[in-house]
Tab-separated table of C-alpha atoms in Angstrom:
chain	number	residue	atom	x	y	z
O	1	UNK	CA	-53.909	73.356	9.898
O	2	UNK	CA	-55.553	70.587	11.909
O	3	UNK	CA	-53.881	67.361	13.068
O	4	UNK	CA	-55.898	64.459	14.531
O	5	UNK	CA	-54.595	62.953	17.781
O	6	UNK	CA	-55.966	59.520	18.675
O	7	UNK	CA	-59.261	60.522	17.020
O	8	UNK	CA	-60.263	62.427	20.180
O	9	UNK	CA	-58.057	65.581	20.131
O	10	UNK	CA	-56.789	67.910	17.409
O	11	UNK	CA	-54.040	70.568	17.197
O	12	UNK	CA	-54.908	74.033	15.975
O	13	UNK	CA	-52.020	76.341	14.987
O	14	UNK	CA	-52.799	79.949	15.751
O	15	UNK	CA	-51.988	82.683	13.278
O	16	UNK	CA	-49.134	85.148	13.391
O	17	UNK	CA	-48.717	86.446	16.951
O	18	UNK	CA	-47.064	89.599	18.245
O	19	UNK	CA	-44.601	89.754	21.146
O	20	UNK	CA	-47.359	90.745	23.541
O	21	UNK	CA	-49.399	87.644	22.592
O	22	UNK	CA	-46.621	85.177	23.316
O	23	UNK	CA	-47.073	82.764	26.186
O	24	UNK	CA	-44.676	83.017	29.104
O	25	UNK	CA	-42.703	80.136	30.584
O	26	UNK	CA	-40.845	80.851	33.812
O	27	UNK	CA	-38.041	78.882	35.406
O	28	UNK	CA	-36.877	79.531	38.964
O	29	UNK	CA	-33.124	79.416	39.440
O	30	UNK	CA	-33.246	78.332	43.095
O	31	UNK	CA	-35.573	75.336	42.605
O	32	UNK	CA	-39.148	74.439	41.764
O	33	UNK	CA	-42.193	76.203	43.261
O	34	UNK	CA	-44.641	73.997	45.144
O	35	UNK	CA	-47.531	76.455	45.452
O	36	UNK	CA	-47.620	78.430	42.202
O	37	UNK	CA	-51.088	79.696	42.980
O	38	UNK	CA	-49.709	81.859	45.770
O	39	UNK	CA	-47.442	83.818	43.396
O	40	UNK	CA	-48.568	87.053	41.801
O	41	UNK	CA	-47.047	87.522	38.321
O	42	UNK	CA	-46.687	90.904	36.654
O	43	UNK	CA	-45.321	91.614	33.162
O	44	UNK	CA	-43.611	94.916	32.349
O	45	UNK	CA	-42.674	96.074	28.878
O	46	UNK	CA	-40.483	98.865	27.602
O	47	UNK	CA	-42.315	102.132	27.007
O	48	UNK	CA	-40.204	103.048	23.955
O	49	UNK	CA	-42.224	101.376	21.214
O	50	UNK	CA	-40.449	103.278	18.442
O	51	UNK	CA	-37.043	101.770	19.227
O	52	UNK	CA	-36.833	98.399	17.437
O	53	UNK	CA	-34.264	97.087	19.912
O	54	UNK	CA	-36.137	98.120	23.066
O	55	UNK	CA	-39.767	97.494	22.165
O	56	UNK	CA	-39.422	93.712	22.656
O	57	UNK	CA	-37.831	93.988	26.117
O	58	UNK	CA	-39.908	92.447	28.912
O	59	UNK	CA	-39.493	92.126	32.686
O	60	UNK	CA	-41.378	89.409	34.582
O	61	UNK	CA	-41.916	89.857	38.332
O	62	UNK	CA	-43.292	87.213	40.731
O	63	UNK	CA	-44.179	88.139	44.291
O	64	UNK	CA	-44.904	85.890	47.260
O	65	UNK	CA	-45.273	86.394	50.973
O	66	UNK	CA	-41.663	85.537	51.628
O	67	UNK	CA	-39.636	86.484	48.507
O	68	UNK	CA	-39.739	88.261	45.186
O	69	UNK	CA	-38.449	86.942	41.862
O	70	UNK	CA	-37.453	88.936	38.787
O	71	UNK	CA	-36.568	87.769	35.274
O	72	UNK	CA	-36.029	89.563	31.962
O	73	UNK	CA	-35.369	88.725	28.326
O	74	UNK	CA	-32.460	91.143	27.887
O	75	UNK	CA	-29.179	91.911	29.576
O	76	UNK	CA	-26.722	89.600	31.313
O	77	UNK	CA	-29.369	87.663	33.275
O	78	UNK	CA	-31.468	86.693	30.244
O	79	UNK	CA	-31.516	83.244	28.660
O	80	UNK	CA	-29.625	82.953	25.379
O	81	UNK	CA	-31.917	80.140	24.238
O	82	UNK	CA	-34.627	82.692	23.286
O	83	UNK	CA	-32.397	83.859	20.440
O	84	UNK	CA	-31.285	80.384	19.321
O	85	UNK	CA	-34.628	78.574	19.024
O	86	UNK	CA	-38.408	79.021	19.277
O	87	UNK	CA	-40.663	77.629	21.987
O	88	UNK	CA	-44.324	76.757	21.731
O	89	UNK	CA	-47.007	76.043	24.352
O	90	UNK	CA	-50.105	73.929	23.739
O	91	UNK	CA	-53.432	74.927	25.465
O	92	UNK	CA	-56.114	72.200	25.490
O	93	UNK	CA	-59.784	73.147	25.342
O	94	UNK	CA	-61.522	70.226	27.053
O	95	UNK	CA	-64.929	71.106	25.666
O	96	UNK	CA	-63.937	71.191	22.006
O	97	UNK	CA	-60.925	68.857	22.530
O	98	UNK	CA	-58.745	71.162	20.443
O	99	UNK	CA	-55.208	72.186	21.507
O	100	UNK	CA	-54.145	75.661	20.453
O	101	UNK	CA	-50.369	76.096	19.851
O	102	UNK	CA	-48.953	79.472	20.871
O	103	UNK	CA	-45.450	80.966	20.661
O	104	UNK	CA	-43.679	81.243	23.991
O	105	UNK	CA	-40.608	82.781	25.560
O	106	UNK	CA	-38.626	81.716	28.623
O	107	UNK	CA	-37.756	83.793	31.662
O	108	UNK	CA	-35.158	82.849	34.250
O	109	UNK	CA	-36.557	83.987	37.573
O	110	UNK	CA	-33.951	84.965	40.151
O	111	UNK	CA	-34.693	85.853	43.782
O	112	UNK	CA	-34.329	89.470	44.816
O	113	UNK	CA	-33.398	90.131	48.430
O	114	UNK	CA	-34.834	93.375	49.812
O	115	UNK	CA	-32.186	95.973	50.547
O	116	UNK	CA	-29.620	94.394	48.226
O	117	UNK	CA	-28.640	97.094	45.771
O	118	UNK	CA	-27.969	95.992	42.223
O	119	UNK	CA	-24.550	96.544	40.724
O	120	UNK	CA	-24.338	99.626	38.618
O	121	UNK	CA	-22.493	99.489	35.355
O	122	UNK	CA	-18.948	100.675	35.672
O	123	UNK	CA	-18.248	103.761	33.579
O	124	UNK	CA	-15.813	103.143	30.761
O	125	UNK	CA	-12.345	104.474	31.365
O	126	UNK	CA	-11.717	107.215	28.832
O	127	UNK	CA	-7.949	106.745	29.126
O	128	UNK	CA	-8.045	103.165	27.820
O	129	UNK	CA	-6.233	102.603	24.538
O	130	UNK	CA	-7.551	100.566	21.645
O	131	UNK	CA	-5.263	97.690	22.655
O	132	UNK	CA	-6.651	97.710	26.217
O	133	UNK	CA	-10.228	97.618	24.940
O	134	UNK	CA	-9.450	94.687	22.630
O	135	UNK	CA	-7.760	92.849	25.511
O	136	UNK	CA	-10.847	93.377	27.662
O	137	UNK	CA	-13.052	91.915	24.936
O	138	UNK	CA	-10.734	88.909	24.598
O	139	UNK	CA	-10.857	88.313	28.347
O	140	UNK	CA	-14.663	88.368	28.289
O	141	UNK	CA	-15.580	86.726	24.980
O	142	UNK	CA	-12.335	85.442	23.442
O	143	UNK	CA	-11.567	81.846	22.549
O	144	UNK	CA	-9.138	79.744	24.563
O	145	UNK	CA	-6.468	80.280	21.901
O	146	UNK	CA	-6.887	84.064	22.041
O	147	UNK	CA	-6.762	84.035	25.851
O	148	UNK	CA	-3.539	81.982	25.826
O	149	UNK	CA	-1.983	84.394	23.333
O	150	UNK	CA	-3.026	87.364	25.497
O	151	UNK	CA	-1.532	85.777	28.619
O	152	UNK	CA	1.699	84.947	26.785
O	153	UNK	CA	2.021	88.515	25.459
O	154	UNK	CA	1.524	90.009	28.912
O	155	UNK	CA	4.148	87.665	30.377
O	156	UNK	CA	6.575	88.685	27.642
O	157	UNK	CA	5.938	92.358	28.385
O	158	UNK	CA	6.709	91.790	32.056
O	159	UNK	CA	9.833	89.797	31.150
O	160	UNK	CA	10.918	92.494	28.695
O	161	UNK	CA	10.570	95.235	31.302
O	162	UNK	CA	12.582	93.174	33.785
O	163	UNK	CA	15.272	92.561	31.151
O	164	UNK	CA	15.495	96.259	30.260
O	165	UNK	CA	15.895	97.178	33.912
O	166	UNK	CA	18.636	94.564	34.391
O	167	UNK	CA	20.486	95.716	31.243
O	168	UNK	CA	20.251	99.360	32.290
O	169	UNK	CA	21.593	98.526	35.741
O	170	UNK	CA	24.492	96.501	34.286
O	171	UNK	CA	25.314	99.261	31.779
O	172	UNK	CA	25.447	101.877	34.531
O	173	UNK	CA	27.770	99.633	36.540
O	174	UNK	CA	30.162	99.165	33.584
O	175	UNK	CA	30.143	102.885	32.796
O	176	UNK	CA	31.003	103.703	36.411
O	177	UNK	CA	33.881	101.208	36.381
O	178	UNK	CA	35.496	101.945	32.986
O	179	UNK	CA	34.318	105.425	32.155
O	180	UNK	CA	32.260	106.633	29.211
O	181	UNK	CA	35.185	107.654	26.966
O	182	UNK	CA	36.933	104.286	27.273
O	183	UNK	CA	33.719	102.453	26.397
O	184	UNK	CA	33.103	104.651	23.354
O	185	UNK	CA	36.608	103.909	22.124
O	186	UNK	CA	36.100	100.151	22.543
O	187	UNK	CA	32.785	100.291	20.669
O	188	UNK	CA	34.377	102.206	17.791
O	189	UNK	CA	37.234	99.690	17.572
O	190	UNK	CA	34.777	96.815	17.558
O	191	UNK	CA	32.703	98.373	14.770
O	192	UNK	CA	35.797	98.962	12.622
O	193	UNK	CA	37.152	95.459	13.072
O	194	UNK	CA	33.754	93.742	13.102
O	195	UNK	CA	33.393	93.332	9.322
O	196	UNK	CA	36.848	91.817	8.904
O	197	UNK	CA	36.625	89.646	12.020
O	198	UNK	CA	33.676	87.787	10.519
O	199	UNK	CA	35.819	86.664	7.567
O	200	UNK	CA	39.059	85.691	9.312
O	201	UNK	CA	40.220	82.063	9.627
O	202	UNK	CA	39.709	80.421	13.036
O	203	UNK	CA	42.240	82.014	15.382
O	204	UNK	CA	43.803	80.633	18.572
O	205	UNK	CA	45.307	83.756	20.089
O	206	UNK	CA	46.572	81.829	23.144
O	207	UNK	CA	48.679	79.354	21.136
O	208	UNK	CA	52.220	78.610	22.297
O	209	UNK	CA	53.627	78.396	18.747
O	210	UNK	CA	53.082	80.723	15.756
O	211	UNK	CA	52.022	77.844	13.501
O	212	UNK	CA	49.231	76.958	15.944
O	213	UNK	CA	47.557	80.388	15.805
O	214	UNK	CA	45.998	79.752	12.382
O	215	UNK	CA	46.026	75.976	12.079
O	216	UNK	CA	46.857	74.510	8.698
O	217	UNK	CA	44.047	71.953	9.029
O	218	UNK	CA	41.534	74.821	9.243
O	219	UNK	CA	42.745	76.026	5.849
O	220	UNK	CA	43.150	72.611	4.172
O	221	UNK	CA	41.921	69.463	5.843
O	222	UNK	CA	43.900	66.208	5.444
O	223	UNK	CA	41.229	64.884	3.073
O	224	UNK	CA	41.364	68.032	0.910
O	225	UNK	CA	45.166	68.001	0.924
O	226	UNK	CA	45.124	64.370	-0.209
O	227	UNK	CA	42.757	65.216	-3.074
O	228	UNK	CA	45.325	67.704	-4.407
O	229	UNK	CA	47.943	65.027	-5.096
O	230	UNK	CA	47.523	64.957	-8.882
O	231	UNK	CA	47.114	68.731	-9.231
O	232	UNK	CA	50.188	69.299	-7.024
O	233	UNK	CA	52.271	66.934	-9.132
O	234	UNK	CA	51.480	68.961	-12.244
O	235	UNK	CA	52.340	72.163	-10.409
O	236	UNK	CA	55.698	70.759	-9.272
O	237	UNK	CA	56.541	69.634	-12.820
O	238	UNK	CA	56.306	73.113	-14.354
O	239	UNK	CA	59.382	74.127	-16.337
O	240	UNK	CA	61.200	77.439	-16.071
O	241	UNK	CA	59.597	78.593	-19.347
O	242	UNK	CA	56.123	77.886	-17.975
O	243	UNK	CA	56.946	79.718	-14.757
O	244	UNK	CA	58.163	82.700	-16.787
O	245	UNK	CA	54.884	82.689	-18.733
O	246	UNK	CA	52.918	82.672	-15.453
O	247	UNK	CA	54.981	85.632	-14.237
O	248	UNK	CA	54.356	87.578	-17.441
O	249	UNK	CA	50.619	86.896	-17.343
O	250	UNK	CA	50.535	88.268	-13.772
O	251	UNK	CA	47.896	87.303	-11.234
O	252	UNK	CA	49.993	84.506	-9.657
O	253	UNK	CA	53.222	86.225	-8.611
O	254	UNK	CA	53.016	84.727	-5.118
O	255	UNK	CA	52.654	81.239	-6.570
O	256	UNK	CA	55.591	81.691	-8.980
O	257	UNK	CA	57.832	82.992	-6.206
O	258	UNK	CA	56.905	80.035	-4.037
O	259	UNK	CA	57.486	77.476	-6.822
O	260	UNK	CA	60.908	78.943	-7.529
O	261	UNK	CA	61.931	78.444	-3.890
O	262	UNK	CA	60.356	75.021	-3.259
O	263	UNK	CA	62.297	72.175	-1.656
O	264	UNK	CA	63.926	70.006	-4.284
O	265	UNK	CA	62.805	66.556	-3.102
O	266	UNK	CA	60.822	64.789	-0.428
O	267	UNK	CA	57.474	65.121	1.226
O	268	UNK	CA	58.002	68.841	1.872
O	269	UNK	CA	58.162	69.497	-1.887
O	270	UNK	CA	54.947	67.530	-2.471
O	271	UNK	CA	53.086	69.476	0.210
O	272	UNK	CA	54.428	72.806	-1.017
O	273	UNK	CA	53.246	72.043	-4.576
O	274	UNK	CA	49.734	71.178	-3.375
O	275	UNK	CA	49.562	74.376	-1.335
O	276	UNK	CA	50.747	76.363	-4.347
O	277	UNK	CA	47.928	74.942	-6.489
O	278	UNK	CA	45.316	75.721	-3.831
O	279	UNK	CA	46.714	79.253	-3.481
O	280	UNK	CA	46.435	79.719	-7.263
O	281	UNK	CA	42.753	78.739	-7.071
O	282	UNK	CA	42.165	81.294	-4.311
O	283	UNK	CA	43.834	84.038	-6.356
O	284	UNK	CA	41.874	83.131	-9.481
O	285	UNK	CA	38.602	83.096	-7.556
O	286	UNK	CA	39.290	86.573	-6.122
O	287	UNK	CA	39.531	88.032	-9.646
O	288	UNK	CA	36.154	86.623	-10.705
O	289	UNK	CA	32.743	88.256	-10.353
O	290	UNK	CA	30.348	85.457	-11.220
O	291	UNK	CA	31.310	81.812	-10.662
O	292	UNK	CA	29.964	78.818	-12.567
O	293	UNK	CA	30.093	75.134	-11.726
O	294	UNK	CA	32.882	74.694	-14.289
O	295	UNK	CA	35.296	76.820	-12.251
O	296	UNK	CA	38.753	75.183	-12.004
O	297	UNK	CA	38.034	72.305	-14.388
O	298	UNK	CA	40.648	73.466	-16.898
O	299	UNK	CA	43.335	73.440	-14.190
O	300	UNK	CA	42.264	69.990	-12.968
O	301	UNK	CA	40.784	71.214	-9.674
O	302	UNK	CA	39.318	68.293	-7.668
O	303	UNK	CA	35.592	68.284	-7.087
O	304	UNK	CA	35.956	68.498	-3.301
O	305	UNK	CA	38.131	71.631	-3.617
O	306	UNK	CA	35.721	73.222	-6.086
O	307	UNK	CA	32.792	72.653	-3.722
O	308	UNK	CA	34.813	74.075	-0.812
O	309	UNK	CA	35.633	77.245	-2.752
O	310	UNK	CA	32.024	77.825	-3.827
O	311	UNK	CA	30.674	77.099	-0.350
O	312	UNK	CA	33.219	79.161	1.603
O	313	UNK	CA	34.103	82.136	-0.593
O	314	UNK	CA	30.977	82.912	-2.643
O	315	UNK	CA	27.439	84.065	-1.958
O	316	UNK	CA	24.321	82.910	-3.794
O	317	UNK	CA	22.118	85.452	-5.585
O	318	UNK	CA	18.990	85.146	-7.734
O	319	UNK	CA	19.400	86.736	-11.156
O	320	UNK	CA	17.383	86.312	-14.351
O	321	UNK	CA	15.469	83.381	-12.955
O	322	UNK	CA	18.464	81.331	-11.809
O	323	UNK	CA	20.816	81.097	-8.846
O	324	UNK	CA	24.346	82.491	-9.294
O	325	UNK	CA	27.473	82.380	-7.144
O	326	UNK	CA	29.260	85.720	-6.947
O	327	UNK	CA	32.339	87.003	-5.125
O	328	UNK	CA	31.294	90.055	-3.123
O	329	UNK	CA	33.603	92.658	-1.582
O	330	UNK	CA	33.394	90.987	1.826
O	331	UNK	CA	34.239	87.628	0.243
O	332	UNK	CA	37.360	89.180	-1.343
O	333	UNK	CA	38.463	90.248	2.130
O	334	UNK	CA	37.864	86.687	3.312
O	335	UNK	CA	39.910	85.321	0.396
O	336	UNK	CA	42.708	87.739	1.282
O	337	UNK	CA	42.744	86.564	4.914
O	338	UNK	CA	42.777	82.850	4.023
O	339	UNK	CA	45.403	83.345	1.298
O	340	UNK	CA	47.629	85.275	3.722
O	341	UNK	CA	47.241	82.592	6.404
O	342	UNK	CA	48.226	79.941	3.828
O	343	UNK	CA	51.257	81.998	2.770
O	344	UNK	CA	52.406	82.158	6.395
O	345	UNK	CA	52.541	78.338	6.547
O	346	UNK	CA	54.260	78.157	3.149
O	347	UNK	CA	56.992	80.689	3.950
O	348	UNK	CA	57.982	80.257	7.626
O	349	UNK	CA	55.284	82.521	9.074
O	350	UNK	CA	56.065	85.443	6.736
O	351	UNK	CA	54.040	86.712	3.778
O	352	UNK	CA	54.670	89.243	1.006
O	353	UNK	CA	51.764	91.723	1.218
O	354	UNK	CA	52.783	93.632	-1.894
O	355	UNK	CA	52.690	90.624	-4.215
O	356	UNK	CA	49.551	89.264	-2.570
O	357	UNK	CA	47.433	92.416	-2.938
O	358	UNK	CA	48.441	92.655	-6.602
O	359	UNK	CA	47.455	89.044	-7.239
O	360	UNK	CA	44.138	89.482	-5.420
O	361	UNK	CA	43.285	92.711	-7.225
O	362	UNK	CA	42.684	94.721	-4.025
O	363	UNK	CA	44.382	97.873	-2.753
O	364	UNK	CA	47.453	97.788	-0.548
O	365	UNK	CA	45.575	99.657	2.184
O	366	UNK	CA	42.907	96.948	2.243
O	367	UNK	CA	45.574	94.248	2.397
O	368	UNK	CA	47.240	95.988	5.344
O	369	UNK	CA	43.874	96.182	7.145
O	370	UNK	CA	43.478	92.417	6.741
O	371	UNK	CA	46.978	91.800	8.094
O	372	UNK	CA	46.343	94.069	11.075
O	373	UNK	CA	43.038	92.397	11.857
O	374	UNK	CA	44.915	89.073	11.935
O	375	UNK	CA	47.359	90.517	14.509
O	376	UNK	CA	50.408	90.252	12.238
O	377	UNK	CA	53.591	92.320	12.574
O	378	UNK	CA	54.169	94.598	9.585
O	379	UNK	CA	57.701	94.773	8.178
O	380	UNK	CA	58.874	97.417	5.753
O	381	UNK	CA	62.476	97.688	4.653
O	382	UNK	CA	64.285	100.903	5.519
O	383	UNK	CA	65.106	103.333	2.745
O	384	UNK	CA	68.439	102.839	1.055
O	385	UNK	CA	70.585	104.574	-1.514
O	386	UNK	CA	69.724	104.282	-5.175
O	387	UNK	CA	72.258	101.592	-6.039
O	388	UNK	CA	71.334	99.561	-2.928
O	389	UNK	CA	67.574	99.861	-3.539
O	390	UNK	CA	67.900	97.961	-6.831
O	391	UNK	CA	69.277	94.917	-4.991
O	392	UNK	CA	67.082	95.109	-1.893
O	393	UNK	CA	63.492	93.837	-1.689
O	394	UNK	CA	61.274	96.888	-1.199
O	395	UNK	CA	58.042	94.948	-0.820
O	396	UNK	CA	56.044	95.149	2.382
O	397	UNK	CA	55.904	91.953	4.443
O	398	UNK	CA	53.927	90.692	7.427
O	399	UNK	CA	55.019	88.043	9.892
O	400	UNK	CA	53.263	86.200	12.697
O	401	UNK	CA	55.013	86.868	15.988
O	402	UNK	CA	53.685	85.973	19.422
O	403	UNK	CA	51.999	87.656	21.149
O	404	UNK	CA	49.732	88.979	18.407
O	405	UNK	CA	49.773	92.715	17.822
O	406	UNK	CA	46.683	94.748	18.717
O	407	UNK	CA	46.616	97.880	16.603
O	408	UNK	CA	45.084	101.180	17.672
O	409	UNK	CA	42.618	102.030	14.939
O	410	UNK	CA	42.418	105.692	15.919
O	411	UNK	CA	46.137	106.337	15.716
O	412	UNK	CA	46.488	104.585	12.362
O	413	UNK	CA	44.001	106.754	10.488
O	414	UNK	CA	45.595	108.891	7.839
O	415	UNK	CA	44.473	112.392	7.099
O	416	UNK	CA	44.188	113.662	3.546
O	417	UNK	CA	46.765	116.199	2.536
O	418	UNK	CA	45.444	119.577	1.536
O	419	UNK	CA	46.082	120.622	-2.056
O	420	UNK	CA	47.628	124.075	-2.409
């Protein structure tokens, strides 16, 4: 290929050239050289021609009277530009006025001080883990994002070690003060009561009055109580025949007993009727497994109460491609605790555990556990003669008495009787 230049010079592209035919361009790192003629240049190449990675390695040396310079096209001191682009050098023949274009490579010449030993490569630590090797690569070649993540992880490791040491020191101090056996007993009590404690109504153990321990507003807010006006009126208007039918159907024995002993007139009767309706909804919900959005519509349950029941006493599950509200075992314990707290306000801080566990469909032992976790005092009538037992109430009751009772879970465990 020939290209005319101002009709007096032409470019001639040489054919394919090998690495040894390439022109050399040197650049001195400490400045420009004024007298290049006084430098002696020597090119060294790798003797291993069979190795494809080593056969192209070159070392350029330049010697002067005062200093020596060395550059290479491999290793840490080489220029990366040789791998990213190609360089060409034009040589003008003044006789023929043709400029030959040759491939070239750059060398970065660095001064070498006599007596200064070069750094030897550090041997790789054989004890390094894979994580340590990756971290070393990130430190050397990683992006800014990877380096920030590495620094953050190392800070977290240091903070975690400091936290573990502080926790261990605090644990040893507590063990020395209380003793190991006492701590094990407290942990066991906490694990036993932990499941129930999560489902209890808000409790103010330091209250000065029994009615302030489990506040009525935490069970039914003033807005929710006001929404039960119409439903409470229907509940208060039930006849004796309708109450007898409710008793025969079972499931609402607590409600029937409360309606039979309601105040006759006044605001107290209105409030008692509304509480009785809400209690009936709690009992009905406890006997259900899957709840739909139509729950309570037949009884005239207000929308705000229906939403409260679904939100507070059910859990959402995904079944057959749709979301369902179900009443789990833990939610039944929560219903039992809230129903018992409501009964305490309805009956002068006393509740019938026997009727309540039957209405809820749970065992008496489970009902007693709920009452104990609430700190209530258990009351059981003493045994009487046969003719007196027919007249006396044999049900088990629980009352709220200050201070709240703290039960010993280890002493209350019952052992199974051996069968002979």
